C-alpha atoms as one frame of an Amber mdcrd trajectory, in Angstrom:
protein
   0.000   0.000   0.000   1.269   3.427  -0.970   1.317   6.221   1.601   0.177
   9.301  -0.293   0.535  13.063   0.220  -1.373  15.699  -1.756   0.730  18.731
  -2.761  -0.051  22.070  -4.393   2.152  24.507  -6.392   2.669  28.210  -5.773
   2.982  31.416  -7.759   4.832  31.065 -11.044   2.994  27.893 -12.076   0.251
  29.817 -13.897  -0.339  29.856 -17.647  -3.276  30.887 -19.822  -5.658  28.017
 -20.522  -5.097  26.281 -17.199  -8.058  24.358 -15.865 -10.226  24.833 -18.957
 -10.351  21.104 -19.773 -11.399  20.293 -16.204 -14.023  23.062 -16.227 -15.510
  21.805 -19.493 -15.583  18.122 -18.558 -16.002  17.785 -14.777 -18.926  19.258
 -12.843 -17.044  19.291  -9.516 -14.209  21.331 -11.019 -16.694  23.651 -12.726
 -18.395  24.394  -9.390 -15.070  25.420  -7.874 -14.524  28.017 -10.600 -18.116
  29.259 -10.303 -17.725  29.629  -6.524 -14.431  31.487  -6.952 -15.958  33.892
  -9.501 -18.864  34.639  -7.171 -16.681  35.001  -4.055 -14.162  37.299  -5.761
 -16.750  39.351  -7.622 -14.764  38.929 -10.844 -14.338  36.239 -13.492 -11.110
  34.653 -12.326 -12.138  31.643 -14.453 -11.934  33.780 -17.604  -8.453  35.003
 -16.613  -7.370  31.378 -16.051  -8.743  30.185 -19.376  -8.092  33.157 -21.659
  -5.417  35.254 -19.965  -3.864  37.362 -21.296  -0.604  36.390 -19.627  -0.048
  40.033 -18.658  -3.176  39.900 -16.473  -2.561  36.385 -15.237   0.927  37.100
 -13.911  -0.219  40.049 -11.776  -0.050  39.018  -8.127  -3.645  40.047  -7.424
  -4.856  37.692 -10.183  -2.176  34.988 -10.150  -2.671  33.898  -6.563  -6.443
  33.383  -6.741  -6.137  31.855 -10.235  -3.583  29.266  -9.107  -5.466  28.366
  -5.926  -8.762  28.024  -7.803  -7.210  25.808 -10.478  -5.471  23.575  -7.945
  -8.630  23.130  -5.878 -10.615  22.446  -9.066  -8.127  19.680  -9.952  -8.500
  18.271  -6.426 -12.305  18.382  -6.705 -12.197  16.567 -10.038  -9.931  13.898
  -8.536 -12.211  13.415  -5.526 -15.193  13.016  -7.859 -13.447  10.055  -9.491
 -12.034   8.174  -6.498 -11.908   8.174  -2.694  -8.146   7.952  -2.144  -7.306
   9.753   1.094  -3.917  11.383   1.715  -1.886  10.731   4.854  -0.873  14.394
   4.874  -0.800  17.458   2.641   1.348  20.513   1.920   1.724  23.338  -0.573
   4.571  25.495  -1.846   4.074  29.052  -0.529   0.696  30.085  -1.969  -0.140
  26.380  -2.421  -0.283  25.981   1.358  -3.765  27.506   1.246  -4.917  24.652
  -1.001  -3.386  22.223   1.496  -5.306  23.855   4.347  -8.487  23.623   2.277
  -7.709  19.962   1.528  -7.339  19.333   5.281 -10.679  21.068   6.062  -9.043
  23.963   7.916 -11.031  26.373   5.719 -14.012  26.016   3.405 -13.720  27.079
  -0.232 -15.133  30.588   0.179 -12.860  31.306   3.151  -9.826  30.009   1.251
 -10.588  32.226  -1.750 -11.180  35.284   0.448  -7.953  34.642   2.383  -5.817
  34.319  -0.703  -7.340  37.435  -2.268  -6.550  39.462   0.851  -3.036  37.988
   0.978  -2.393  38.926  -2.668  -3.746  42.464  -2.170  -1.506  43.046   0.855
   1.549  41.638  -0.897   0.849  43.747  -3.969   0.591  46.861  -1.782   3.907
  45.980  -0.118   5.688  45.871  -3.494   4.650  49.478  -4.143   6.401  50.805
  -1.036   9.557  48.645  -1.214  12.040  47.920  -4.011  12.696  44.214  -3.909
  13.727  41.433  -6.232  14.527  37.719  -6.242  16.996  35.360  -7.932  17.299
  31.594  -8.271  20.677  30.107  -7.366  21.523  26.775  -9.002  24.397  24.525
  -8.005  25.768  26.324  -4.954  26.209  25.257  -1.349  23.962  26.755   1.312
  27.119  27.909   3.106  28.270  29.957   0.082  24.822  31.474  -0.331  24.490
  32.410   3.334  27.999  33.893   3.492  27.308  35.985   0.388  24.050  37.282
   1.858  25.899  38.182   5.036  28.532  40.101   3.043  25.948  42.368   1.378
  23.904  43.254   4.455  25.347  46.803   4.463  23.742  47.324   1.041  20.319
  46.235   2.181  18.122  43.317   3.128  19.045  39.912   1.641  17.533  36.581
   2.703  16.775  33.060   1.522  13.213  32.882   0.176  12.899  29.239  -0.884
  14.749  26.009  -0.201  13.341  24.437  -3.368  15.569  21.394  -3.886  19.146
  20.416  -2.990  20.453  22.235  -6.090  18.137  25.277  -6.130  17.712  28.069
  -3.600  15.890  31.357  -4.208  17.210  34.536  -2.598  15.153  37.656  -1.931
  15.563  41.209  -0.694  16.434  44.748  -1.704  17.599  45.232  -5.295  21.147
  46.504  -4.685  21.886  43.853  -2.064  20.512  40.979  -4.144  22.355  42.107
  -7.283  25.641  42.184  -5.374  24.881  38.851  -3.690  24.329  37.315  -7.146
  27.819  38.471  -8.191  29.437  37.034  -5.056  27.576  33.723  -5.327  28.739
  33.358  -8.952  32.326  34.111  -7.917  32.079  31.336  -5.312  31.286  28.794
  -8.008  27.523  28.651  -8.417  26.474  26.849 -11.579  23.922  29.539 -12.483
  22.275  32.574 -10.896  19.015  33.577 -12.583  17.250  36.887 -11.780  13.497
  36.322 -11.491  10.872  38.520 -13.153   8.979  39.406  -9.987   7.428  42.611
  -8.683   8.967  42.444  -5.211  11.100  40.715  -2.621   8.617  38.072  -1.543
   9.261  35.856   1.507  11.459  38.544   3.056  11.123  41.281   5.641  10.141
  43.589   2.769   6.743  41.902   3.168   6.435  42.887   6.852   3.597  45.330
   6.145   1.677  42.565   4.341   2.289  40.203   7.236   1.068  42.761   9.778
  -2.081  43.478   7.776  -2.760  39.775   7.402  -2.494  39.177  11.173  -5.601
  41.314  11.667  -7.453  39.693   8.765  -6.718  36.115   9.871  -8.307  36.862
  13.255 -11.638  37.227  11.425 -11.440  33.852   9.672 -13.309  30.729  10.729
 -10.526  28.153  10.967 -10.937  24.540  12.064  -8.454  21.928  13.273  -7.079
  19.953  10.327  -8.561  16.526   9.624  -5.173  15.425   8.221  -1.780  16.952
   9.072  -0.442  19.836   6.982   3.338  20.248   6.764   3.733  24.017   6.962
   6.289  26.065   5.012   7.637  28.163   7.869   8.951  25.240   9.938   8.391
  22.055   7.892   6.423  20.516  10.770   3.154  18.600  10.920   0.400  21.009
  11.923  -3.234  20.340  12.849  -4.287  23.049  15.345  -6.466  25.885  14.033
  -4.649  28.346  16.283  -1.271  27.200  14.954  -2.471  27.883  11.414  -3.744
  31.299  12.501  -0.225  32.161  13.678   1.677  30.594  10.787  -0.399  32.057
   7.931   0.888  35.639   8.404   4.415  34.454   9.251   4.593  32.566   5.968
   4.437  35.843   4.019   7.855  37.075   5.181   9.555  33.738   6.003  11.472
  31.154   3.969   9.618  28.343   2.202  11.216  25.172   3.556  10.179  22.831
   0.738  13.184  20.492   0.844  12.770  20.026   4.584   9.000  19.521   4.191
   9.375  16.752   1.616  12.113  15.113   3.683   9.834  15.157   6.730   6.965
  13.690   4.704   9.288  10.872   3.631  10.268  10.373   7.271   6.541   9.951
   7.998   6.459   7.096   5.494   5.114   8.928   2.443   6.395   7.416  -0.803
   3.866   8.853  -3.278   2.877  12.463  -3.969   0.080  13.841  -6.127   0.544
  17.416  -7.353  -2.755  19.158  -8.104  -2.712  22.204 -10.344  -1.105  23.687
 -13.407   2.294  22.441 -14.542   4.726  20.019 -12.926   6.930  22.355 -10.894
   6.805  20.399  -7.651   7.279  17.054  -9.388  10.539  18.423 -10.775  11.712
  19.604  -7.360  10.730  16.329  -5.729  12.815  14.301  -8.187  15.907  16.185
  -7.024  15.022  15.849  -3.347  14.634  12.065  -3.477  14.891   9.418  -6.196
  12.931   7.014  -3.990   9.580   8.795  -4.289   7.038   9.096  -7.086   5.102
  12.265  -7.912   1.973  12.183 -10.082   0.318  15.235 -11.631  -3.353  16.131
 -12.036  -3.975  19.185 -14.254  -6.433  18.084 -16.984  -8.801  15.196 -17.740
  -6.152  12.978 -19.353  -3.749  13.298 -16.405  -6.635  12.882 -13.956  -7.820
   9.648 -15.550  -4.282   8.279 -15.839  -3.536   8.896 -12.157  -6.855   7.459
 -10.988  -6.408   4.339 -13.141  -2.906   3.711 -11.840  -3.478   4.441  -8.166
  -6.807   2.644  -7.844  -5.056  -0.644  -8.639  -4.584  -2.413  -5.343  -6.307
   0.294  -3.276
């Protein structure tokens, strides 16, 4: 018997056309999009299906579009089979899908939370000048020492521990640009500036975090029915009050994806299902461990293939 975890991607996984096949061919997925449109007061479904990419990549649209598409894929999957995960997690933004999956929030609450989160983060980018870069093929020690060396130029932090070969750094523009130079000099395979509007998962998002603290107090959160491995500490979480504390902290803290997957494996998980557009997390997971298998559900063909394979012997 496989021990399965459900996982959900974050911002950057979006592309025009995502979810359209599920919307057209699965009533459960269609209802998710209809609920999101009604809750948001705008046609996020149309932005998902038709773009344009310029609209879809804006933080205030991207976050709700990705969450809606991932939850629609989950709903379609659940309409086809009753496989239950042992635990769940999501990468940054995707953590909200994981909390929904674990019954911490209902769909409307999840959509409202992610819209508020995206609005606050978007506001924060207008008062700070931040950027991000992906570092490939460098040791954590070299990255951390380089960030320490540029602290006089401004804020510089680790945003994401994505896989053993990829770390994302974040912070103020001058400091991150200099850190990129130093990291290259210390032998990094590649350093790739990211086309982002701000220094996400850094202290540049403190205003967004503070605003979200107040908002989260108004949300109806429940204890999780299955554990969620949370980004900020890579630990199994089930308490509603723990989620209430961690949700704002996630905005300006590192995403500990490598540690989260490693802890899921330590819990006995050997199979992951990624719900949502693209295969970003499947790619990261392959580099974290060659012993695990990650499936993807993003359209009807992938949905049917995963259900057919996993239902054997269940």
